[in-house]
Amino acid sequence: MFKLISSLICVALLSACSSLPESLSTSNENVITDYQQWLESPVDQNNEVRLGGIIANVTNLKDKTRIEVVNMPINSSGKPNLNSEPAGRYVGYYNGYLESMAFSEGRLVTLLGVSDGEEQGKVDDFEMSFRIMDIKGFHLWRIEETVVVHDIESHLSPCYGLYCRGSRGLPSKGKVVQEVK
């Protein structure tokens, strides 16, 4: 009985960690989640799109907010993949005001919206065409960093336990692990 309850709790916790935020969910099973697929679809077709990436620019206009995003692939829970290279840009328009400090340059975001044509723009001096989406939902992500330290063990030192850590004078190795939350 204990094993069954433990298994159910683990499954519930794991599914909660990897679920799509409510603001990004849709009943449309054909929502486009791949940037290249969106580019290949007809411009005038009103496809539902869910894409993520890094905010490049936010402009509050008179009655809406323009968000320029550098595309990054997303996983099934809508999180941008930190291990992939950014590729391409698109623009989302949100009806209403969005605080530009919250939607600051460099933040990770995922947008849900409907495809709404193209617009011409510039990145520095380079002119390019941006696909546009009318934003229905969004989710801002944060990056959590964890430092993992791997002590190099020596079989010559008989010390074990909490108080021996770092007392051997041997180097330690570690790495910073980044996770989108």
Coordinates of N, CA and C in Angstrom, one line a residue:
M1 N 0.8 -1.2 0.0 CA 0.0 0.0 0.0 C 0.9 1.3 0.0
F2 N 2.0 1.2 0.8 CA 2.9 2.4 0.9 C 3.5 2.7 -0.5
K3 N 3.9 1.6 -1.2 CA 4.5 1.7 -2.5 C 3.5 2.4 -3.5
L4 N 2.3 2.0 -3.4 CA 1.3 2.5 -4.3 C 1.1 4.0 -4.1
I5 N 1.0 4.4 -2.8 CA 0.8 5.8 -2.5 C 2.0 6.6 -2.9
S6 N 3.2 6.1 -2.6 CA 4.4 6.8 -3.0 C 4.5 7.0 -4.5
S7 N 4.2 5.9 -5.3 CA 4.2 6.0 -6.7 C 3.2 7.1 -7.2
L8 N 2.0 7.1 -6.7 CA 1.1 8.1 -7.1 C 1.5 9.5 -6.8
I9 N 2.1 9.7 -5.7 CA 2.6 11.1 -5.3 C 3.8 11.5 -6.2
C10 N 4.7 10.5 -6.6 CA 5.8 10.9 -7.5 C 5.2 11.2 -8.9
V11 N 4.3 10.4 -9.4 CA 3.7 10.7 -10.7 C 3.0 12.1 -10.7
A12 N 2.3 12.4 -9.6 CA 1.6 13.7 -9.5 C 2.6 14.9 -9.5
L13 N 3.7 14.7 -8.7 CA 4.7 15.7 -8.7 C 5.4 15.9 -10.0
L14 N 5.8 14.8 -10.7 CA 6.4 14.9 -12.0 C 5.5 15.5 -13.0
S15 N 4.3 15.2 -13.0 CA 3.4 15.7 -14.0 C 3.1 17.2 -13.8
A16 N 3.1 17.6 -12.5 CA 2.9 19.0 -12.2 C 4.1 19.9 -12.6
C17 N 5.3 19.3 -12.6 CA 6.5 20.1 -12.9 C 6.6 20.3 -14.4
S18 N 6.0 19.4 -15.2 CA 6.2 19.5 -16.7 C 4.9 19.8 -17.4
S19 N 3.9 20.4 -16.7 CA 2.7 20.7 -17.4 C 2.7 22.1 -18.0
L20 N 1.9 22.3 -19.0 CA 1.8 23.5 -19.7 C 1.0 24.5 -18.8
P21 N 1.6 25.7 -18.7 CA 0.8 26.8 -17.9 C -0.5 27.0 -18.5
E22 N -1.5 27.3 -17.7 CA -2.9 27.6 -18.1 C -3.0 28.7 -19.2
S23 N -2.1 29.7 -19.0 CA -2.2 30.8 -20.0 C -1.7 30.4 -21.4
L24 N -1.1 29.3 -21.5 CA -0.6 28.8 -22.8 C -1.4 27.7 -23.4
S25 N -2.4 27.2 -22.6 CA -3.2 26.0 -23.1 C -4.2 26.5 -24.1
T26 N -4.6 25.5 -25.0 CA -5.6 25.8 -26.0 C -6.3 24.4 -26.3
S27 N -7.5 24.5 -26.8 CA -8.2 23.3 -27.2 C -7.9 22.9 -28.6
N28 N -7.2 23.7 -29.3 CA -6.8 23.4 -30.7 C -5.6 22.4 -30.7
E29 N -5.9 21.2 -31.3 CA -4.9 20.2 -31.4 C -3.8 20.5 -32.4
N30 N -4.1 21.4 -33.4 CA -3.2 21.7 -34.5 C -2.4 23.0 -34.2
V31 N -2.2 23.4 -33.0 CA -1.5 24.6 -32.7 C 0.0 24.4 -33.2
I32 N 0.5 25.4 -33.9 CA 1.9 25.3 -34.4 C 2.9 25.7 -33.3
T33 N 3.8 24.8 -33.0 CA 4.8 25.0 -32.0 C 6.2 25.0 -32.6
D34 N 6.3 25.0 -33.9 CA 7.7 25.0 -34.5 C 7.8 26.3 -35.4
Y35 N 8.8 27.0 -35.2 CA 9.0 28.3 -35.9 C 9.1 28.1 -37.4
Q36 N 9.8 27.1 -37.8 CA 10.0 26.9 -39.2 C 8.7 26.5 -39.9
Q37 N 7.9 25.7 -39.2 CA 6.6 25.3 -39.7 C 5.7 26.5 -39.9
W38 N 5.8 27.4 -38.9 CA 5.0 28.7 -39.0 C 5.4 29.5 -40.2
L39 N 6.7 29.6 -40.5 CA 7.2 30.4 -41.6 C 6.8 29.8 -42.9
E40 N 6.7 28.4 -43.0 CA 6.3 27.7 -44.2 C 4.8 27.8 -44.4
S41 N 4.0 28.1 -43.4 CA 2.6 28.2 -43.6 C 2.2 29.5 -44.3
P42 N 1.1 29.5 -45.1 CA 0.7 30.8 -45.8 C 0.5 31.9 -44.8
V43 N 1.0 33.1 -45.2 CA 1.0 34.3 -44.4 C -0.4 34.7 -44.0
D44 N -1.4 34.5 -44.9 CA -2.7 35.0 -44.7 C -3.6 34.0 -43.9
Q45 N -3.0 32.8 -43.6 CA -3.8 31.8 -42.8 C -3.7 32.1 -41.3
N46 N -4.9 32.1 -40.7 CA -4.9 32.4 -39.3 C -4.7 31.2 -38.4
N47 N -3.4 30.7 -38.4 CA -3.1 29.6 -37.6 C -2.9 30.0 -36.1
E48 N -3.2 29.1 -35.2 CA -2.9 29.3 -33.8 C -1.5 28.8 -33.6
V49 N -0.7 29.7 -32.9 CA 0.7 29.5 -32.7 C 1.1 29.6 -31.3
R50 N 2.0 28.7 -30.8 CA 2.6 28.8 -29.5 C 4.1 28.7 -29.7
L51 N 4.8 29.8 -29.5 CA 6.3 29.9 -29.6 C 6.9 30.6 -28.5
G52 N 8.2 30.3 -28.3 CA 8.9 30.9 -27.2 C 10.3 31.5 -27.6
G53 N 10.9 32.2 -26.7 CA 12.2 32.7 -27.0 C 12.6 33.8 -26.0
I54 N 13.5 34.6 -26.5 CA 14.1 35.7 -25.7 C 13.6 37.0 -26.1
I55 N 13.1 37.8 -25.2 CA 12.5 39.1 -25.6 C 13.7 40.0 -26.0
A56 N 13.5 40.6 -27.3 CA 14.5 41.5 -27.8 C 14.1 42.9 -27.7
N57 N 12.8 43.2 -27.7 CA 12.3 44.6 -27.6 C 10.9 44.6 -27.2
V58 N 10.5 45.6 -26.4 CA 9.1 45.8 -26.0 C 8.8 47.3 -26.2
T59 N 7.7 47.5 -26.9 CA 7.2 48.9 -27.2 C 5.8 49.0 -26.8
N60 N 5.4 49.9 -25.9 CA 4.0 50.2 -25.6 C 3.5 51.2 -26.5
L61 N 2.5 50.9 -27.3 CA 1.9 51.8 -28.3 C 0.6 52.4 -27.6
K62 N -0.1 53.1 -28.4 CA -1.3 53.8 -27.8 C -2.3 52.8 -27.1
D63 N -2.7 51.7 -27.8 CA -3.7 50.8 -27.3 C -3.2 49.3 -27.2
K64 N -1.9 49.1 -27.5 CA -1.4 47.7 -27.5 C 0.1 47.7 -27.2
T65 N 0.6 46.6 -27.0 CA 2.0 46.4 -26.7 C 2.7 45.5 -27.8
R66 N 3.8 45.9 -28.4 CA 4.5 45.2 -29.4 C 5.7 44.5 -28.7
I67 N 5.8 43.2 -28.8 CA 6.9 42.4 -28.3 C 7.6 41.7 -29.4
E68 N 8.9 42.0 -29.5 CA 9.8 41.4 -30.5 C 10.5 40.3 -29.8
V69 N 10.5 39.0 -30.3 CA 11.0 37.9 -29.7 C 12.0 37.2 -30.6
V70 N 13.2 36.8 -30.1 CA 14.1 36.0 -30.8 C 13.8 34.5 -30.5
N71 N 13.4 33.8 -31.5 CA 12.8 32.4 -31.4 C 13.8 31.4 -30.8
M72 N 13.3 30.6 -29.9 CA 14.0 29.4 -29.4 C 13.0 28.3 -29.4
P73 N 13.4 27.1 -29.7 CA 12.5 26.0 -29.7 C 11.9 25.8 -28.2
I74 N 10.7 25.3 -28.1 CA 10.1 25.1 -26.8 C 9.8 23.6 -26.7
N75 N 9.7 23.1 -25.4 CA 9.3 21.7 -25.1 C 7.8 21.6 -25.0
S76 N 7.4 20.4 -24.6 CA 5.9 20.2 -24.5 C 5.3 21.0 -23.4
S77 N 6.1 21.5 -22.4 CA 5.5 22.3 -21.3 C 5.6 23.8 -21.7
G78 N 6.1 24.1 -22.9 CA 6.2 25.5 -23.3 C 7.4 26.2 -23.0
K79 N 8.4 25.6 -22.3 CA 9.6 26.2 -21.8 C 10.6 26.3 -23.0
P80 N 11.2 27.5 -23.2 CA 12.3 27.6 -24.2 C 13.5 26.7 -23.8
N81 N 14.1 26.1 -24.8 CA 15.2 25.2 -24.6 C 16.5 26.0 -24.5
L82 N 17.1 26.0 -23.4 CA 18.4 26.8 -23.2 C 19.5 26.2 -23.9
N83 N 19.5 25.0 -24.3 CA 20.6 24.3 -25.0 C 20.6 24.5 -26.5
S84 N 19.6 25.2 -27.0 CA 19.5 25.5 -28.4 C 19.9 26.9 -28.8
E85 N 20.3 27.1 -30.0 CA 20.7 28.4 -30.4 C 19.4 29.2 -30.9
P86 N 19.3 30.5 -30.6 CA 18.2 31.3 -31.1 C 18.2 31.4 -32.6
A87 N 17.1 31.3 -33.2 CA 17.0 31.3 -34.7 C 15.7 32.0 -35.1
G88 N 15.9 33.2 -35.8 CA 14.7 33.9 -36.3 C 14.1 34.8 -35.3
R89 N 13.2 35.7 -35.8 CA 12.5 36.6 -34.9 C 11.1 36.7 -35.4
Y90 N 10.2 37.0 -34.4 CA 8.8 37.3 -34.7 C 8.3 38.4 -33.8
V91 N 7.1 38.9 -34.1 CA 6.5 40.0 -33.3 C 5.2 39.5 -32.8
G92 N 4.9 39.9 -31.6 CA 3.5 39.6 -31.0 C 2.9 41.0 -30.6
Y93 N 1.6 41.1 -30.8 CA 0.9 42.3 -30.4 C -0.1 41.9 -29.3
Y94 N 0.0 42.6 -28.2 CA -1.0 42.3 -27.1 C -1.9 43.5 -26.9
N95 N -3.2 43.3 -26.9 CA -4.1 44.3 -26.8 C -4.1 44.8 -25.3
G96 N -3.6 46.0 -25.1 CA -3.5 46.5 -23.7 C -2.0 46.8 -23.4
Y97 N -1.8 47.2 -22.2 CA -0.5 47.6 -21.7 C 0.2 46.4 -21.0
L98 N 1.5 46.2 -21.3 CA 2.3 45.3 -20.5 C 3.5 46.0 -20.0
E99 N 3.8 45.8 -18.7 CA 4.9 46.6 -18.0 C 6.2 46.2 -18.7
S100 N 6.9 47.2 -19.2 CA 8.1 46.9 -19.9 C 9.3 46.5 -19.0
M101 N 9.1 46.8 -17.7 CA 10.2 46.3 -16.8 C 10.0 44.8 -16.6
A102 N 8.8 44.3 -16.6 CA 8.6 42.9 -16.4 C 8.9 42.1 -17.7
F103 N 8.6 42.7 -18.8 CA 8.9 42.2 -20.1 C 10.2 42.8 -20.7
S104 N 11.2 42.8 -19.9 CA 12.5 43.4 -20.2 C 13.3 42.6 -21.2
E105 N 14.2 43.3 -21.9 CA 15.1 42.6 -22.9 C 15.9 41.5 -22.2
G106 N 15.9 40.3 -22.8 CA 16.7 39.2 -22.3 C 15.8 38.2 -21.5
R107 N 14.6 38.5 -21.1 CA 13.7 37.6 -20.4 C 13.2 36.5 -21.4
L108 N 13.0 35.3 -20.8 CA 12.4 34.2 -21.6 C 10.9 34.3 -21.5
V109 N 10.3 34.1 -22.7 CA 8.8 34.2 -22.7 C 8.3 33.2 -23.7
T110 N 7.1 32.7 -23.5 CA 6.3 31.9 -24.5 C 5.0 32.6 -24.7
L111 N 4.7 32.7 -26.0 CA 3.5 33.4 -26.4 C 2.5 32.4 -27.1
L112 N 1.2 32.6 -26.9 CA 0.2 31.9 -27.6 C -0.7 32.9 -28.3
G113 N -0.9 32.7 -29.6 CA -1.7 33.7 -30.3 C -2.1 33.1 -31.7
V114 N -2.6 34.0 -32.5 CA -3.1 33.7 -33.8 C -2.2 34.5 -34.8
S115 N -1.8 33.8 -35.8 CA -1.0 34.3 -36.9 C -1.7 35.5 -37.6
D116 N -1.0 36.6 -37.8 CA -1.7 37.8 -38.4 C -0.8 38.5 -39.4
G117 N -0.2 37.8 -40.3 CA 0.5 38.4 -41.4 C 2.0 38.7 -41.1
E118 N 2.5 39.7 -41.8 CA 3.9 40.0 -41.7 C 4.1 41.5 -41.6
E119 N 5.2 42.0 -41.1 CA 5.6 43.4 -41.1 C 7.0 43.5 -41.4
Q120 N 7.4 44.6 -42.0 CA 8.8 44.9 -42.3 C 9.4 45.6 -41.1
G121 N 10.7 45.3 -40.8 CA 11.4 46.0 -39.7 C 12.9 45.9 -39.8
K122 N 13.6 46.3 -38.8 CA 15.0 46.3 -38.8 C 15.6 45.7 -37.5
V123 N 16.7 45.0 -37.7 CA 17.5 44.7 -36.5 C 18.8 45.4 -36.8
D124 N 19.1 46.4 -36.0 CA 20.2 47.3 -36.3 C 20.0 47.9 -37.7
D125 N 20.9 47.7 -38.6 CA 20.7 48.2 -39.9 C 20.2 47.2 -40.9
F126 N 20.0 46.0 -40.5 CA 19.5 44.9 -41.4 C 18.0 44.9 -41.5
E127 N 17.5 45.0 -42.7 CA 16.1 45.0 -42.9 C 15.6 43.6 -43.0
M128 N 14.5 43.3 -42.4 CA 13.9 41.9 -42.4 C 12.4 41.9 -42.3
S129 N 11.8 40.8 -42.6 CA 10.4 40.6 -42.5 C 10.1 39.8 -41.2
F130 N 9.2 40.3 -40.4 CA 8.8 39.6 -39.2 C 7.4 39.0 -39.3
R131 N 7.2 37.7 -38.9 CA 5.8 37.2 -38.8 C 5.2 37.8 -37.6
I132 N 3.9 38.0 -37.6 CA 3.2 38.6 -36.6 C 2.1 37.6 -36.0
M133 N 2.0 37.7 -34.6 CA 0.9 37.0 -34.0 C 0.1 38.0 -33.1
D134 N -1.2 37.8 -33.0 CA -2.0 38.5 -32.0 C -2.0 37.6 -30.8
I135 N -1.5 38.2 -29.7 CA -1.2 37.4 -28.5 C -2.6 37.2 -27.7
K136 N -2.8 35.9 -27.4 CA -4.0 35.6 -26.5 C -3.5 35.2 -25.1
G137 N -2.3 34.7 -25.0 CA -1.8 34.3 -23.7 C -0.3 34.3 -23.7
F138 N 0.3 34.4 -22.5 CA 1.8 34.5 -22.5 C 2.2 33.9 -21.1
H139 N 3.5 33.6 -21.0 CA 4.1 33.1 -19.8 C 5.5 33.6 -19.7
L140 N 5.9 34.3 -18.7 CA 7.3 34.7 -18.5 C 8.0 33.7 -17.7
W141 N 9.2 33.3 -18.1 CA 10.0 32.2 -17.4 C 11.1 32.9 -16.7
R142 N 11.6 32.2 -15.7 CA 12.9 32.6 -15.0 C 13.9 31.5 -15.1
I143 N 15.1 31.8 -15.0 CA 16.2 30.8 -15.1 C 16.7 30.6 -13.6
E144 N 16.7 29.4 -13.1 CA 17.3 29.1 -11.8 C 18.6 28.5 -12.0
E145 N 19.6 28.9 -11.3 CA 20.9 28.3 -11.4 C 21.2 27.6 -10.1
T146 N 21.8 26.4 -10.2 CA 22.2 25.6 -9.1 C 23.7 25.2 -9.3
V147 N 24.4 25.4 -8.3 CA 25.9 25.0 -8.3 C 26.0 23.6 -7.8
V148 N 26.6 22.7 -8.6 CA 26.8 21.3 -8.2 C 28.3 21.2 -8.0
V149 N 28.8 20.8 -6.8 CA 30.2 20.6 -6.6 C 30.5 19.1 -6.4
H150 N 31.6 18.7 -7.1 CA 32.0 17.3 -7.1 C 33.4 17.4 -6.4
D151 N 33.4 16.9 -5.2 CA 34.7 16.8 -4.5 C 35.5 15.6 -5.0
I152 N 36.8 15.8 -5.2 CA 37.7 14.8 -5.6 C 38.1 14.0 -4.3
E153 N 37.7 12.8 -4.3 CA 38.0 11.9 -3.1 C 39.4 11.3 -3.2
S154 N 40.0 11.2 -2.1 CA 41.3 10.5 -2.0 C 41.2 9.3 -1.1
H155 N 41.7 8.2 -1.5 CA 41.6 7.0 -0.6 C 42.6 7.0 0.5
L156 N 43.5 8.0 0.5 CA 44.6 8.1 1.5 C 44.0 8.8 2.7
S157 N 43.0 9.6 2.6 CA 42.4 10.3 3.7 C 41.3 9.5 4.4
P158 N 41.4 9.2 5.7 CA 40.4 8.4 6.3 C 39.2 9.2 6.8
C159 N 39.2 10.5 6.6 CA 38.1 11.3 7.2 C 36.8 11.2 6.3
Y160 N 35.7 11.0 7.0 CA 34.4 10.9 6.4 C 33.4 11.7 7.2
G161 N 32.5 12.3 6.5 CA 31.5 13.1 7.2 C 31.5 14.5 6.8
L162 N 30.6 15.3 7.4 CA 30.3 16.7 7.1 C 31.5 17.6 7.5
Y163 N 32.2 17.3 8.6 CA 33.3 18.2 9.0 C 34.6 18.0 8.3
C164 N 34.7 17.0 7.4 CA 35.9 16.8 6.7 C 35.9 17.5 5.3
R165 N 34.7 18.0 4.9 CA 34.6 18.6 3.6 C 35.6 19.8 3.5
G166 N 36.4 19.8 2.4 CA 37.3 20.9 2.2 C 38.5 20.9 3.1
S167 N 38.6 20.0 4.0 CA 39.8 20.0 4.9 C 41.0 19.2 4.3
R168 N 40.8 18.6 3.2 CA 41.8 17.8 2.6 C 42.8 18.6 1.8
G169 N 42.4 19.8 1.4 CA 43.2 20.6 0.5 C 43.3 20.1 -0.9
L170 N 42.4 19.2 -1.3 CA 42.3 18.7 -2.7 C 41.4 19.6 -3.5
P171 N 41.6 19.8 -4.8 CA 40.7 20.6 -5.5 C 39.3 20.0 -5.7
S172 N 38.4 20.9 -5.9 CA 37.0 20.4 -6.1 C 36.6 20.9 -7.5
K173 N 35.7 20.1 -8.2 CA 35.2 20.5 -9.4 C 33.7 20.7 -9.3
G174 N 33.2 21.6 -10.1 CA 31.7 21.8 -10.1 C 31.3 22.4 -11.4
K175 N 30.0 22.6 -11.4 CA 29.4 23.2 -12.6 C 28.1 23.9 -12.2
V176 N 27.7 24.9 -13.0 CA 26.4 25.6 -12.8 C 25.4 25.0 -13.7
V177 N 24.3 24.6 -13.1 CA 23.2 24.0 -13.9 C 22.1 25.0 -14.0
Q178 N 21.7 25.3 -15.2 CA 20.6 26.3 -15.4 C 19.3 25.5 -15.8
E179 N 18.2 25.9 -15.2 CA 16.9 25.3 -15.4 C 15.9 26.4 -15.6
V180 N 15.0 26.2 -16.6 CA 13.9 27.2 -16.8 C 12.8 26.8 -15.9
K181 N 12.3 27.8 -15.2 CA 11.1 27.6 -14.3 C 10.1 28.6 -14.5

